[in-house]
Short mmCIF file of C-alpha atoms in Angstrom, two decimals:
data_model
loop_
_atom_site.label_atom_id
_atom_site.label_comp_id
_atom_site.label_asym_id
_atom_site.label_seq_id
_atom_site.Cartn_x
_atom_site.Cartn_y
_atom_site.Cartn_z
CA MET A 25 187.67 43.44 170.61
CA THR A 26 189.34 40.08 170.57
CA ALA A 27 192.29 39.50 168.01
CA LYS A 28 190.80 37.13 166.03
CA SER A 29 188.12 39.77 164.98
CA VAL A 30 190.12 42.01 163.82
CA GLU A 31 191.11 42.29 160.09
CA PRO A 32 194.98 42.99 158.53
CA PRO A 33 195.27 46.48 157.24
CA GLY A 34 194.89 45.93 152.76
CA ASP A 35 198.12 47.93 152.26
CA ILE A 36 200.84 45.86 153.45
CA PRO A 37 201.96 42.54 152.71
CA ALA A 38 201.44 39.26 154.00
CA VAL A 39 204.48 39.07 155.67
CA GLU A 40 208.06 41.36 155.88
CA CYS A 41 210.95 39.99 157.57
CA VAL A 42 214.23 42.03 157.90
CA GLY A 43 217.26 41.01 158.93
CA LEU A 44 216.09 37.96 160.39
CA THR A 45 219.18 35.88 161.57
CA HIS A 46 218.75 32.89 163.90
CA ARG A 47 221.58 30.86 165.70
CA TYR A 48 221.63 27.40 167.13
CA GLY A 49 224.47 28.29 169.20
CA GLU A 50 227.75 28.41 166.90
CA HIS A 51 225.63 27.31 163.58
CA THR A 52 224.04 30.50 161.55
CA VAL A 53 220.65 28.60 160.41
CA VAL A 54 218.95 32.18 158.57
CA ASN A 55 221.12 34.66 157.96
CA ASP A 56 220.05 37.89 157.85
CA LEU A 57 217.31 36.78 155.54
CA ASP A 58 215.07 39.80 153.63
CA LEU A 59 211.65 38.25 152.66
CA ARG A 60 208.31 40.35 151.30
CA ILE A 61 205.34 38.17 150.63
CA GLU A 62 202.51 39.74 148.60
CA ARG A 63 198.95 39.16 149.97
CA GLY A 64 197.09 36.82 147.99
CA GLU A 65 200.42 34.82 146.22
CA VAL A 66 201.56 31.26 146.46
CA PHE A 67 205.12 31.65 147.76
CA GLY A 68 207.64 28.49 147.27
CA LEU A 69 210.27 28.52 149.85
CA LEU A 70 212.85 26.12 148.45
CA GLY A 71 216.49 24.15 149.33
CA PRO A 72 218.78 21.67 150.09
CA ASN A 73 218.14 19.96 154.25
CA GLY A 74 219.88 22.52 156.60
CA ALA A 75 218.60 25.65 154.09
CA GLY A 76 217.10 27.22 156.55
CA LYS A 77 213.33 26.67 155.63
CA THR A 78 212.33 24.71 158.36
CA THR A 79 213.65 27.57 161.80
CA THR A 80 212.15 30.23 158.97
CA ILE A 81 208.95 28.77 159.27
CA ARG A 82 208.98 28.18 162.73
CA LEU A 83 210.13 31.59 163.53
CA LEU A 84 207.20 33.05 161.10
CA THR A 85 204.13 31.26 162.75
CA THR A 86 205.52 32.29 166.56
CA LEU A 87 207.09 28.59 167.88
CA MET A 88 210.22 30.11 168.21
CA PRO A 89 211.42 33.51 169.26
CA ILE A 90 213.48 36.29 167.31
CA GLN A 91 216.45 36.30 168.38
CA HIS A 92 217.87 39.19 165.60
CA GLY A 93 215.70 41.26 162.93
CA LYS A 94 212.43 41.85 162.67
CA VAL A 95 208.71 39.60 161.47
CA THR A 96 205.29 41.05 160.92
CA MET A 97 202.58 39.61 159.25
CA PHE A 98 200.14 41.92 157.73
CA GLY A 99 201.68 44.63 159.88
CA TRP A 100 201.87 42.46 163.35
CA GLN A 101 205.10 41.60 164.83
CA VAL A 102 206.09 38.52 165.64
CA GLY A 103 207.30 38.18 169.09
CA LYS A 104 204.65 41.53 170.21
CA ASP A 105 201.30 40.10 168.72
CA ASN A 106 201.52 36.45 168.62
CA THR A 107 198.08 36.11 169.54
CA ALA A 108 196.54 38.89 166.43
CA ILE A 109 198.89 36.51 164.48
CA ARG A 110 197.86 32.95 165.24
CA TYR A 111 193.98 33.71 165.08
CA ASN A 112 194.87 34.85 161.14
CA LEU A 113 197.37 31.58 160.46
CA GLY A 114 196.81 28.30 159.31
CA TYR A 115 199.89 25.63 159.75
CA VAL A 116 200.07 22.22 157.86
CA PRO A 117 203.67 20.92 159.35
CA GLN A 118 205.65 18.44 158.23
CA GLN A 119 205.01 15.69 160.81
CA LEU A 120 201.29 14.58 161.02
CA SER A 121 198.64 16.18 163.17
CA ILE A 122 195.98 14.33 163.44
CA GLU A 123 194.47 12.17 166.44
CA ALA A 124 193.83 8.71 164.89
CA ALA A 125 191.60 7.72 167.50
CA LEU A 126 189.42 10.52 166.56
CA THR A 127 186.64 11.09 163.43
CA GLY A 128 187.61 13.57 160.70
CA ARG A 129 184.60 15.88 162.19
CA GLN A 130 186.30 15.39 165.33
CA ASN A 131 189.52 16.42 164.66
CA VAL A 132 188.49 19.32 163.09
CA ALA A 133 186.05 20.20 166.26
CA TRP A 134 188.72 20.15 168.63
CA PHE A 135 190.76 22.84 166.25
CA ALA A 136 187.69 24.66 165.99
CA ARG A 137 187.74 25.19 169.80
CA VAL A 138 191.72 25.67 170.07
CA PHE A 139 190.35 28.48 167.55
CA ASP A 140 188.20 29.69 169.61
CA VAL A 141 185.54 30.05 166.88
CA PRO A 142 182.71 31.08 168.60
CA ARG A 143 180.41 28.00 169.61
CA ARG A 144 177.35 29.13 167.34
CA GLU A 145 179.83 28.85 164.33
CA ARG A 146 181.52 25.56 165.20
CA ALA A 147 179.68 23.53 163.12
CA GLU A 148 179.01 25.95 160.64
CA ARG A 149 183.34 26.36 160.25
CA VAL A 150 183.29 22.40 160.22
CA GLU A 151 180.78 21.65 158.13
CA GLN A 152 182.77 24.17 155.36
CA ALA A 153 186.11 23.26 156.03
CA LEU A 154 185.19 19.37 155.72
CA ALA A 155 183.33 20.36 151.78
CA ALA A 156 186.24 22.68 151.27
CA MET A 157 188.34 19.67 150.97
CA ASP A 158 185.56 17.34 150.04
CA LEU A 159 185.97 15.04 153.05
CA LEU A 160 182.13 15.23 154.08
CA ASP A 161 181.13 11.18 153.21
CA VAL A 162 184.06 10.41 155.36
CA ALA A 163 183.92 12.89 158.02
CA ASP A 164 182.01 10.56 160.77
CA ARG A 165 184.62 7.82 160.43
CA LEU A 166 187.86 7.17 162.30
CA ALA A 167 190.83 9.50 160.98
CA ALA A 168 192.71 6.01 161.56
CA GLY A 169 191.14 4.36 158.96
CA TYR A 170 191.80 7.53 156.22
CA SER A 171 194.59 6.91 153.17
CA GLY A 172 197.38 9.26 153.45
CA GLY A 173 195.59 11.98 150.66
CA MET A 174 192.87 12.46 153.06
CA VAL A 175 194.78 12.19 156.17
CA ARG A 176 196.54 15.60 154.60
CA ARG A 177 193.37 17.02 153.59
CA LEU A 178 192.09 16.40 156.75
CA GLU A 179 195.06 18.81 157.97
CA LEU A 180 194.07 21.52 155.65
CA ALA A 181 190.63 21.54 156.98
CA GLN A 182 191.98 21.70 160.36
CA ALA A 183 194.12 24.45 159.50
CA LEU A 184 190.75 26.48 157.40
CA VAL A 185 188.58 26.11 160.20
CA ASN A 186 189.62 29.65 161.58
CA ARG A 187 189.71 31.25 158.24
CA PRO A 188 192.94 32.11 157.85
CA ALA A 189 194.74 35.21 155.65
CA LEU A 190 197.70 33.29 155.26
CA LEU A 191 198.17 29.37 154.78
CA ILE A 192 201.69 27.45 155.55
CA LEU A 193 202.23 24.24 154.30
CA ASP A 194 205.46 22.87 155.56
CA GLU A 195 206.32 19.65 152.45
CA PRO A 196 202.69 19.00 153.01
CA THR A 197 202.61 16.21 149.93
CA VAL A 198 205.70 14.37 151.42
CA GLY A 199 204.73 10.57 151.39
CA LEU A 200 202.30 10.54 148.89
CA ASP A 201 201.55 9.12 145.11
CA PRO A 202 201.05 11.73 142.80
CA ILE A 203 197.34 11.23 142.34
CA ALA A 204 196.92 12.21 146.03
CA ARG A 205 198.93 14.46 145.64
CA ASP A 206 197.03 16.14 142.74
CA SER A 207 194.09 15.99 144.94
CA VAL A 208 195.54 18.26 148.02
CA TRP A 209 197.01 20.64 145.50
CA GLU A 210 193.67 21.13 143.04
CA ARG A 211 192.05 21.95 146.50
CA VAL A 212 194.92 24.59 147.82
CA ARG A 213 194.53 26.31 144.22
CA GLU A 214 190.05 26.30 144.75
CA LEU A 215 191.16 28.01 148.38
CA ARG A 216 192.95 30.62 146.91
CA ARG A 217 190.60 31.36 143.50
CA ARG A 218 187.28 31.59 146.22
CA SER A 219 189.37 33.52 149.01
CA GLY A 220 192.22 34.71 147.89
CA THR A 221 194.01 33.00 151.02
CA THR A 222 197.59 34.07 151.15
CA VAL A 223 199.87 30.38 150.96
CA LEU A 224 203.72 29.70 151.69
CA LEU A 225 204.65 25.99 151.03
CA THR A 226 208.01 24.45 151.11
CA THR A 227 208.43 21.72 148.55
CA HIS A 228 211.24 19.78 147.28
CA TYR A 229 209.14 18.78 144.47
CA MET A 230 210.23 21.12 141.64
CA SER A 231 207.06 20.15 139.59
CA GLU A 232 204.82 21.18 142.08
CA ALA A 233 207.13 24.66 142.98
CA ASP A 234 206.87 25.06 138.85
CA GLN A 235 202.80 24.86 138.67
CA LEU A 236 201.86 26.80 141.81
CA CYS A 237 203.71 29.52 142.53
CA ASP A 238 203.18 32.99 141.23
CA ARG A 239 207.38 33.25 143.29
CA ILE A 240 209.73 31.65 144.78
CA ALA A 241 212.67 32.40 147.26
CA LEU A 242 215.93 29.83 147.06
CA LEU A 243 217.55 29.22 150.43
CA HIS A 244 221.24 27.46 151.19
CA LYS A 245 223.29 27.64 154.24
CA GLY A 246 220.50 29.97 155.81
CA ILE A 247 221.28 32.54 152.81
CA LEU A 248 218.95 34.22 150.56
CA ARG A 249 220.26 33.06 147.18
CA ALA A 250 217.58 33.86 144.44
CA VAL A 251 214.04 35.44 144.70
CA GLY A 252 211.58 35.76 141.53
CA SER A 253 209.00 33.52 139.34
CA PRO A 254 209.70 30.46 138.40
CA ALA A 255 209.84 31.82 134.61
CA GLU A 256 211.76 34.58 135.56
CA LEU A 257 214.01 32.12 137.80
CA LYS A 258 214.49 29.76 134.94
CA ALA A 259 215.16 32.06 131.99
CA ALA A 260 217.69 33.29 133.79
CA LEU A 261 219.69 30.60 133.45
CA GLY A 262 218.65 29.90 129.52
CA PRO A 263 215.76 28.66 127.49
CA ALA A 264 216.20 25.45 127.86
CA ALA A 265 216.52 25.64 132.03
CA THR A 266 213.85 23.88 134.36
CA LEU A 267 213.43 24.92 138.07
CA GLU A 268 215.54 21.64 139.45
CA ASP A 269 218.58 23.58 137.09
CA VAL A 270 217.69 26.90 139.38
CA PHE A 271 217.51 24.64 142.78
CA ARG A 272 221.17 23.06 141.60
CA HIS A 273 222.52 26.00 140.46
CA HIS A 274 221.70 27.96 143.49
CA SER A 275 222.37 25.19 146.17
CA GLY A 276 225.90 23.92 144.16
CA ALA A 277 227.38 20.95 145.69
CA GLY A 278 225.26 21.76 149.36
CA LEU A 279 222.59 18.84 149.07
CA ASP A 280 223.51 16.86 151.81
CA GLU A 281 221.17 16.47 155.09
CA GLY A 282 222.01 19.06 156.50
CA THR A 283 224.21 19.76 160.47
CA ASN A 284 222.03 21.71 162.23
CA ALA A 285 218.95 20.66 163.97
CA GLU A 286 216.77 20.95 161.09
CA GLY A 287 218.48 18.23 159.10
CA GLY A 288 220.82 15.50 159.72
CA LEU A 289 219.11 11.97 160.80
CA ARG A 290 216.42 13.34 163.24
CA GLY A 291 214.85 15.25 160.61
CA VAL A 292 215.53 11.63 158.00
CA ARG A 293 213.95 9.73 160.58
CA SER A 294 210.99 12.34 160.89
CA THR A 295 209.88 12.45 157.76
CA ARG A 296 210.40 9.16 156.72
CA ARG A 297 207.50 7.98 159.60
CA THR A 298 205.70 11.07 158.31
CA ALA A 299 205.62 9.33 154.81
CA GLN A 300 205.06 5.81 156.63
CA ARG A 301 202.16 7.22 157.91
CA ALA A 302 200.84 9.12 155.17
CA GLY A 303 200.99 6.16 152.59
#
């Protein structure tokens, strides 16, 4: 039996981190993180630049080795069961990941091949992924001519073609106007309603997190500061508190650009390039 055909057990969480710690040299970016994400929920990972969000995402997606601690995804352990994890994972990174010289359909078909979707199923899977993101009418146009919102929806189609159990979205609406953001999130909501996919997202738009997430974790300087539903986190500060108030409360004066590998000038330039290409 191949890894892609294995059904994840139903009685364990989608993601569980125990004592997860990661350092760049002498700098601790993720510090003894314990985190549990339940199956079928939309979970937000929030924090200022340099908080450790992107590093955590890279560890979960097997893009970086685990230094200390343990991470499991549907029971599979990162570092030991990476093939099974990758076959059951969809990932939309901050940086745009489409090939402009290909059509939308060709982009999704390429991802189907990367994920080893059976040849006899590829055309149907590609069609379904494009339909889910409302891209069938532009599927045979070059992606270079897509708007920012269409590009993000195409990336979602790419991430969905292998029918992932977990979809990870790392600031997927950066640089998009409000209408394009709404379009992306409406399709994410529909995906969850239809298939029960677990969604882990990062965002700097507090309104998005408030409306979309069942629960939220706030990181600051690599340390988990708070976990709970948006309502619970706001209620803890008072009846008139907003999620922005919660963010400021747990981040304190640390709303800086970060000094580690996921912040600083390089991170700002990367985000600006993404925003310019998506605009």
